[in-house]
């Protein structure tokens, strides 16, 4: 894989672009209100968290995949299949908060937030999220999104929306 990296990149980082630490982090909590224990749900003989972790490991850019959790049951399951766990506070209200805590204990130049309830995740999506950050060190964040075409999805509060409007 060849990446075009501008010269300004080298001014922003002390490590060479090829050596940047790219880490995928999967926030996972047991106490879901809709489906408690969801990360440990069995999907054809494997837990959901294992299936998500496997898909994240199949991405080519991250050198590490971590599961950030506050629950020892999830941590034990992750350790059983050989995954790496970062224990976090149980006070977090969102997966992003959990990820932010995990990042503080991880040497990472680029972090990819992987949703813990997507066992069919396309590993190429992880690479697609990290690639712009490798190419442009001035980018603070990259987010993958798909256009919403269904009115019900557009109006649903449980469907995450991305606003692409820019103000000058």
Phi, psi and omega in degrees: 000131179249131178243134174273117184237122182293156181300327180300338179304317184293333177288330185276338184233149178269345179257151178296149182306323182291339182263002181299137178278113177252122184235131173263130180239131180250103175289136181215128176231149182280325191276044176296138180285326181279323182212083180304137179079014185310318181299336181263005177301138181278128175234099180050050173089359176228152177287158178301318182296325177293318179297318178295316180301316179299318179294320179294322178295336181283348176291149185272333186278317181293136176270340179223149172233123181243149171251124178258117183216160174251005188245126182293332178295317178293316180301317180296318179297317180295316179297324180300321180268009174092012179277167180256136185239142169240120179279137183231172180293152176274358183276355183289137179266345180224161175296328179295321176298317180296317178298317181300321177294316181298323181299325182297339180254011186235135173278101181221135174268326178227132180241133176249122179275113182255124180294129185285356181243034178237075183292347178255017180311135176275117180304332179298334177295323178296314178297321180294328178286325183278328186304315180296329180288329174289321184284331183224101183294347179278348178285127179277335186200153173226139182228134174273143177207161174235149179292140174274129181242347182260127183300320179300317177296320181299324184269347184286128178289345180271355177261120181290136179245148176243123178270122184258006180289144179239142174247144182257000000 
